[in-house]
Short mmCIF file of C-alpha atoms and ligand atoms in Angstrom, two decimals:
data_model
loop_
_atom_site.label_atom_id
_atom_site.label_comp_id
_atom_site.label_asym_id
_atom_site.label_seq_id
_atom_site.Cartn_x
_atom_site.Cartn_y
_atom_site.Cartn_z
CA MET A 1 -12.18 -13.62 -10.28
CA LEU A 2 -11.51 -11.78 -6.99
CA VAL A 3 -7.62 -11.36 -6.37
CA SER A 4 -5.58 -10.57 -3.15
CA ALA A 5 -4.49 -6.74 -3.17
CA GLN A 6 -0.90 -7.76 -2.91
CA GLU A 7 0.04 -7.39 -6.44
CA MET A 8 -1.84 -4.43 -7.27
CA LEU A 9 -0.47 -2.78 -4.27
CA GLN A 10 3.12 -3.64 -4.91
CA LYS A 11 2.91 -2.22 -8.35
CA ALA A 12 1.18 0.96 -6.99
CA LYS A 13 3.87 1.44 -4.55
CA ALA A 14 6.63 0.80 -7.09
CA GLY A 15 4.78 3.18 -9.75
CA LYS A 16 3.89 5.92 -7.20
CA TYR A 17 0.45 6.01 -7.51
CA ALA A 18 -2.44 4.51 -5.20
CA VAL A 19 -5.39 2.28 -5.74
CA GLY A 20 -8.62 3.39 -4.29
CA GLN A 21 -10.87 1.37 -1.75
CA PHE A 22 -14.27 2.37 -2.11
CA ASN A 23 -16.76 1.04 0.43
CA ILE A 24 -19.83 -0.70 -0.73
CA ASN A 25 -23.38 -0.61 0.76
CA ASN A 26 -25.59 -2.34 -1.69
CA LEU A 27 -25.92 -3.42 -5.23
CA GLU A 28 -26.08 0.11 -6.74
CA TRP A 29 -22.73 1.07 -4.96
CA THR A 30 -21.02 -2.22 -6.16
CA LYS A 31 -22.25 -1.74 -9.60
CA ALA A 32 -21.20 1.84 -9.86
CA ILE A 33 -17.72 1.25 -8.44
CA LEU A 34 -16.95 -1.93 -10.58
CA SER A 35 -18.39 -0.27 -13.97
CA THR A 36 -16.16 2.94 -13.45
CA ALA A 37 -13.21 0.67 -12.52
CA GLN A 38 -13.47 -1.16 -15.69
CA GLU A 39 -14.09 1.78 -17.88
CA LEU A 40 -10.92 3.58 -16.55
CA LYS A 41 -8.96 0.26 -16.65
CA SER A 42 -8.12 0.71 -12.98
CA PRO A 43 -7.46 -1.78 -10.28
CA VAL A 44 -9.94 -1.43 -7.30
CA ILE A 45 -10.55 -2.62 -4.05
CA LEU A 46 -14.07 -2.91 -2.62
CA GLY A 47 -14.17 -2.18 1.15
CA VAL A 48 -16.96 -3.76 3.31
CA SER A 49 -17.01 -2.68 7.02
CA GLU A 50 -18.66 -5.02 9.58
CA GLY A 51 -21.75 -2.65 9.69
CA ALA A 52 -22.15 -2.84 5.81
CA GLY A 53 -21.57 -6.68 5.84
CA LYS A 54 -24.41 -7.06 8.61
CA TYR A 55 -26.58 -4.58 6.59
CA MET A 56 -26.06 -6.61 3.48
CA THR A 57 -27.26 -9.78 5.53
CA GLY A 58 -23.93 -11.20 5.94
CA TYR A 59 -20.50 -11.64 4.11
CA LYS A 60 -21.74 -14.58 2.18
CA THR A 61 -24.16 -12.46 0.38
CA VAL A 62 -21.61 -9.96 -0.21
CA VAL A 63 -19.22 -12.44 -1.76
CA GLY A 64 -22.23 -13.91 -3.82
CA MET A 65 -23.15 -10.55 -5.18
CA VAL A 66 -19.78 -9.32 -6.08
CA LYS A 67 -18.61 -12.60 -7.64
CA GLY A 68 -21.97 -12.73 -9.63
CA MET A 69 -21.76 -9.05 -10.66
CA MET A 70 -18.32 -9.41 -12.07
CA GLU A 71 -18.99 -12.19 -14.05
CA GLU A 72 -22.38 -10.76 -15.47
CA MET A 73 -20.70 -7.47 -16.16
CA ASN A 74 -17.52 -8.88 -17.82
CA ILE A 75 -15.35 -7.20 -15.27
CA THR A 76 -11.62 -7.96 -16.31
CA VAL A 77 -9.43 -5.42 -14.08
CA PRO A 78 -8.10 -6.60 -10.76
CA VAL A 79 -10.77 -6.53 -8.10
CA ALA A 80 -10.11 -7.37 -4.29
CA LEU A 81 -13.04 -7.84 -2.00
CA HIS A 82 -11.60 -6.47 1.48
CA LEU A 83 -12.93 -6.26 4.94
CA ASP A 84 -12.56 -2.77 6.47
CA HIS A 85 -11.53 -2.33 10.11
CA GLY A 86 -12.29 -6.06 10.91
CA GLY A 87 -12.22 -7.34 14.37
CA TYR A 88 -10.64 -10.83 14.84
CA GLU A 89 -13.72 -12.77 14.74
CA GLY A 90 -14.99 -10.80 11.81
CA CYS A 91 -11.60 -11.50 9.95
CA LEU A 92 -12.09 -15.36 10.29
CA LYS A 93 -15.72 -15.08 8.92
CA CYS A 94 -14.55 -13.33 5.96
CA VAL A 95 -11.91 -15.57 5.20
CA GLU A 96 -14.60 -18.38 5.35
CA ALA A 97 -16.87 -16.47 3.15
CA GLY A 98 -14.51 -16.04 0.35
CA PHE A 99 -13.12 -12.55 0.66
CA SER A 100 -9.76 -11.91 -1.09
CA SER A 101 -8.30 -9.56 1.44
CA ILE A 102 -8.87 -8.54 5.09
CA MET A 103 -8.06 -5.63 7.55
CA PHE A 104 -7.37 -6.43 10.91
CA ASP A 105 -7.70 -3.32 13.04
CA GLY A 106 -5.88 -4.05 16.32
CA SER A 107 -5.11 -0.46 16.87
CA HIS A 108 -7.22 -0.11 20.05
CA TYR A 109 -5.31 -3.02 21.73
CA PRO A 110 -1.84 -2.64 23.33
CA ILE A 111 0.87 -3.11 20.81
CA GLU A 112 1.70 -6.65 22.28
CA GLU A 113 -1.90 -7.88 21.57
CA ASN A 114 -2.07 -6.23 18.18
CA ILE A 115 1.14 -7.90 17.35
CA ALA A 116 -0.07 -11.31 18.77
CA LYS A 117 -3.61 -11.22 16.81
CA THR A 118 -1.96 -9.96 13.65
CA THR A 119 0.71 -12.83 13.56
CA GLU A 120 -2.14 -15.18 13.86
CA LEU A 121 -3.99 -13.85 10.96
CA VAL A 122 -0.77 -13.49 8.90
CA LYS A 123 -0.42 -17.24 9.16
CA ILE A 124 -4.09 -17.74 8.21
CA CYS A 125 -4.01 -15.24 5.19
CA LYS A 126 -0.68 -16.77 3.96
CA GLU A 127 -2.19 -20.35 3.77
CA LYS A 128 -5.45 -18.95 1.98
CA GLY A 129 -3.77 -16.54 -0.14
CA LEU A 130 -5.54 -13.43 1.04
CA SER A 131 -3.80 -9.78 1.56
CA LEU A 132 -3.72 -8.70 5.01
CA GLU A 133 -3.91 -4.95 6.32
CA ALA A 134 -2.95 -4.22 9.81
CA GLU A 135 -3.28 -0.77 11.53
CA VAL A 136 -1.30 1.06 14.15
CA GLY A 137 -2.42 4.29 15.76
CA SER A 138 -6.25 4.72 15.47
CA ILE A 139 -7.82 6.72 12.52
CA GLY A 140 -9.87 9.48 14.12
CA GLY A 141 -13.47 10.04 13.64
CA GLU A 142 -16.46 7.64 13.70
CA GLU A 143 -17.17 4.88 11.20
CA ASP A 144 -19.95 2.32 11.61
CA GLY A 145 -19.69 2.66 15.42
CA VAL A 146 -15.81 2.22 15.45
CA VAL A 147 -14.39 5.54 17.03
CA GLY A 148 -10.93 6.49 16.83
CA ALA A 149 -9.14 9.29 18.26
CA GLY A 150 -6.86 10.35 15.43
CA GLU A 151 -3.90 9.28 16.69
CA VAL A 152 -0.28 9.71 14.92
CA ALA A 153 1.34 6.23 15.13
CA ASP A 154 4.65 5.37 16.58
CA PRO A 155 6.86 4.64 13.61
CA GLN A 156 8.81 1.96 15.40
CA GLU A 157 5.39 0.14 16.32
CA CYS A 158 4.61 0.36 12.51
CA LYS A 159 7.97 -1.42 11.79
CA SER A 160 7.19 -4.15 14.39
CA ILE A 161 3.76 -4.86 12.83
CA ALA A 162 5.08 -4.53 9.06
CA ASP A 163 7.70 -7.10 9.87
CA LEU A 164 5.23 -9.53 10.62
CA GLY A 165 4.52 -10.42 7.04
CA ILE A 166 1.37 -8.42 6.33
CA THR A 167 0.47 -7.17 3.02
CA MET A 168 -0.21 -3.32 3.77
CA LEU A 169 -0.04 -1.17 6.71
CA ALA A 170 -2.70 1.51 7.76
CA ALA A 171 -0.71 3.94 10.04
CA GLY A 172 -2.59 6.94 11.64
CA ILE A 173 -0.92 10.17 10.66
CA GLY A 174 -3.75 12.68 11.87
CA ASN A 175 -6.19 11.42 9.27
CA ILE A 176 -9.86 10.80 10.27
CA HIS A 177 -13.02 9.33 8.89
CA GLY A 178 -15.82 11.45 7.60
CA LYS A 179 -15.59 15.38 6.94
CA TYR A 180 -12.50 16.97 8.43
CA PRO A 181 -13.39 19.74 11.00
CA GLU A 182 -12.52 23.45 10.30
CA ASN A 183 -9.48 23.25 12.65
CA TRP A 184 -7.94 20.01 11.40
CA LYS A 185 -4.06 20.21 11.55
CA GLY A 186 -3.51 18.36 8.22
CA LEU A 187 -1.62 15.04 7.78
CA SER A 188 1.88 14.53 9.39
CA PHE A 189 4.06 13.94 6.65
CA GLU A 190 7.01 13.78 8.87
CA THR A 191 5.56 10.73 10.43
CA LEU A 192 4.70 9.23 7.15
CA ASP A 193 8.17 10.04 5.90
CA GLU A 194 9.56 8.09 9.01
CA ILE A 195 7.26 5.31 8.70
CA GLN A 196 7.97 4.68 5.06
CA LYS A 197 11.81 4.82 5.73
CA LEU A 198 11.60 2.26 8.47
CA THR A 199 9.03 -0.12 6.58
CA GLY A 200 10.71 0.21 2.96
CA ASP A 201 8.53 -1.48 0.35
CA MET A 202 5.52 -2.12 2.47
CA PRO A 203 2.40 -0.31 0.91
CA LEU A 204 1.06 2.27 3.24
CA VAL A 205 -2.71 2.85 3.61
CA LEU A 206 -4.31 6.16 4.07
CA HIS A 207 -7.86 5.90 5.69
CA GLY A 208 -10.31 9.00 5.69
CA GLY A 209 -9.74 9.72 2.12
CA THR A 210 -12.92 12.07 2.07
CA GLY A 211 -12.01 15.67 2.21
CA ILE A 212 -8.34 15.47 2.08
CA PRO A 213 -7.12 18.36 -0.11
CA GLU A 214 -5.58 17.24 -3.62
CA ASP A 215 -1.95 18.40 -2.68
CA MET A 216 -1.88 16.61 0.49
CA ILE A 217 -3.04 13.43 -1.25
CA LYS A 218 -0.20 13.63 -3.85
CA LYS A 219 2.25 14.17 -1.28
CA ALA A 220 1.19 11.22 0.69
CA ILE A 221 1.43 9.01 -2.49
CA SER A 222 4.98 10.42 -3.05
CA LEU A 223 5.90 9.23 0.63
CA GLY A 224 4.76 5.58 -0.03
CA VAL A 225 0.86 5.67 0.21
CA ALA A 226 -0.23 3.03 -2.15
CA LYS A 227 -4.00 2.55 -1.00
CA ILE A 228 -6.31 5.17 -0.12
CA ASN A 229 -9.89 4.50 1.45
CA VAL A 230 -12.83 6.50 0.53
CA ASN A 231 -16.12 5.90 2.07
CA THR A 232 -17.95 9.15 3.06
CA GLU A 233 -17.59 11.05 -0.17
CA CYS A 234 -19.58 8.46 -2.07
CA GLN A 235 -22.36 8.66 0.53
CA LEU A 236 -22.64 12.37 0.20
CA SER A 237 -22.54 12.28 -3.55
CA PHE A 238 -25.28 9.47 -3.59
CA ALA A 239 -27.46 11.51 -0.87
CA ASP A 240 -27.02 14.89 -2.88
CA ALA A 241 -28.16 13.56 -6.29
CA THR A 242 -31.12 11.71 -4.52
CA ARG A 243 -32.17 14.68 -2.92
CA LYS A 244 -32.15 16.87 -6.02
CA TYR A 245 -34.21 14.29 -8.02
CA ILE A 246 -36.77 14.30 -5.15
CA GLU A 247 -36.73 18.05 -4.55
CA ALA A 248 -37.31 18.32 -8.24
CA GLY A 249 -40.43 16.36 -7.88
CA LYS A 250 -39.21 13.72 -10.33
CA ASP A 251 -40.15 10.61 -8.19
CA GLN A 252 -43.93 11.90 -8.78
CA GLN A 253 -43.69 12.41 -12.40
CA GLY A 254 -44.69 9.28 -14.46
CA LYS A 255 -43.03 6.17 -13.15
CA GLY A 256 -40.33 8.17 -11.38
CA PHE A 257 -40.79 6.28 -8.26
CA ASP A 258 -39.50 3.23 -9.67
CA PRO A 259 -36.54 2.49 -7.68
CA ARG A 260 -34.56 1.67 -10.73
CA LYS A 261 -35.16 5.45 -11.62
CA LEU A 262 -35.06 6.79 -8.37
CA LEU A 263 -31.63 5.48 -7.40
CA ALA A 264 -30.11 6.17 -10.96
CA PRO A 265 -29.01 9.69 -10.12
CA GLY A 266 -27.35 8.65 -7.24
CA THR A 267 -25.59 5.73 -8.69
CA GLU A 268 -24.39 8.15 -11.37
CA ALA A 269 -23.06 10.44 -8.74
CA ILE A 270 -20.97 7.63 -7.06
CA LYS A 271 -19.48 6.76 -10.60
CA ALA A 272 -18.41 10.45 -10.74
CA THR A 273 -16.92 10.66 -7.53
CA VAL A 274 -15.14 7.22 -8.08
CA LYS A 275 -13.79 8.56 -11.65
CA GLU A 276 -12.49 11.83 -9.98
CA LYS A 277 -10.73 9.76 -7.06
CA MET A 278 -8.97 7.34 -9.48
CA GLU A 279 -7.79 10.17 -11.68
CA LEU A 280 -6.48 11.84 -8.59
CA PHE A 281 -4.82 8.55 -7.35
CA GLY A 282 -3.11 8.03 -10.76
CA SER A 283 -4.66 4.47 -10.97
CA VAL A 284 -6.25 5.08 -14.21
CA GLY A 285 -4.98 2.79 -16.93
CA LYS A 286 -2.91 0.83 -14.52
CA ALA A 287 -5.01 -2.53 -15.12
CA GLU A 288 -4.32 -2.54 -18.93
P1 13P B 301 -13.86 8.24 4.59
O1 13P B 301 -15.40 7.86 5.23
O2 13P B 301 -13.47 9.50 5.48
O3 13P B 301 -13.82 8.52 3.31
O4 13P B 301 -13.00 7.03 5.06
C1 13P B 301 -13.05 5.90 4.53
C2 13P B 301 -12.22 4.84 5.36
O5 13P B 301 -11.16 5.18 5.77
C3 13P B 301 -12.55 3.47 5.47
O6 13P B 301 -11.92 2.60 5.96
#
């Protein structure tokens, strides 16, 4: 059964660890993430961007696949199915399709409009029992066509949004999606500290988990981050393992072209990346 992310994130915030959100693209991704979470007894959040939702033919397909897989694989750890960087319409669609959690990314709107739209969604999510993530200060880089400039959020605006009754808050603190450039200035821990002081128990979300050095991840968790999003890193691991398989000519040996063989090294590589992150975030064993 899918659950809202509320309980797992409140526990994570109180216990000073973070739950990973790993974005999914297809069956292999989903299977790899669910099996690793179960093996490590870790709660997990499956992230679906609007683009990935379209790729998988729509949100209903995603809900059907995830629910079916959890039942067939006997997944007992808490799993939230979460819309990543949703627009207002996308959020409504995911509520209807049966997601257990949504993110409304209103960071590109003026703050008043972000507040107004987030308020509407708080009401809907409360009624239906979904968790809701809101965002202040856009995350840099590009993800599925959503481009952010990498702002550092205004802590007072964060407080205004946190007070609306959302479940978790994503705040830009210099983090960006995708690989970090050589001249990246690092995370703004001063801003994070200020945000956490103003928002209290609110679980904070760190986007752009790919490529953030381990010590920064640990420091962010110590300052109230309870959810960390990882997408690109699984894509890179998958692509790397798949390339190695093909470059070694394995697809041309025997039945090596069979997709169940061809996609296996990539799937195993995603598992290894997810395991590494769950260990780093401290969520291993927290679902026991
Ligand atoms: P990365 O692709 O940089 O890991 O970011 C993922 C993310 O923040 C999804 O919202």
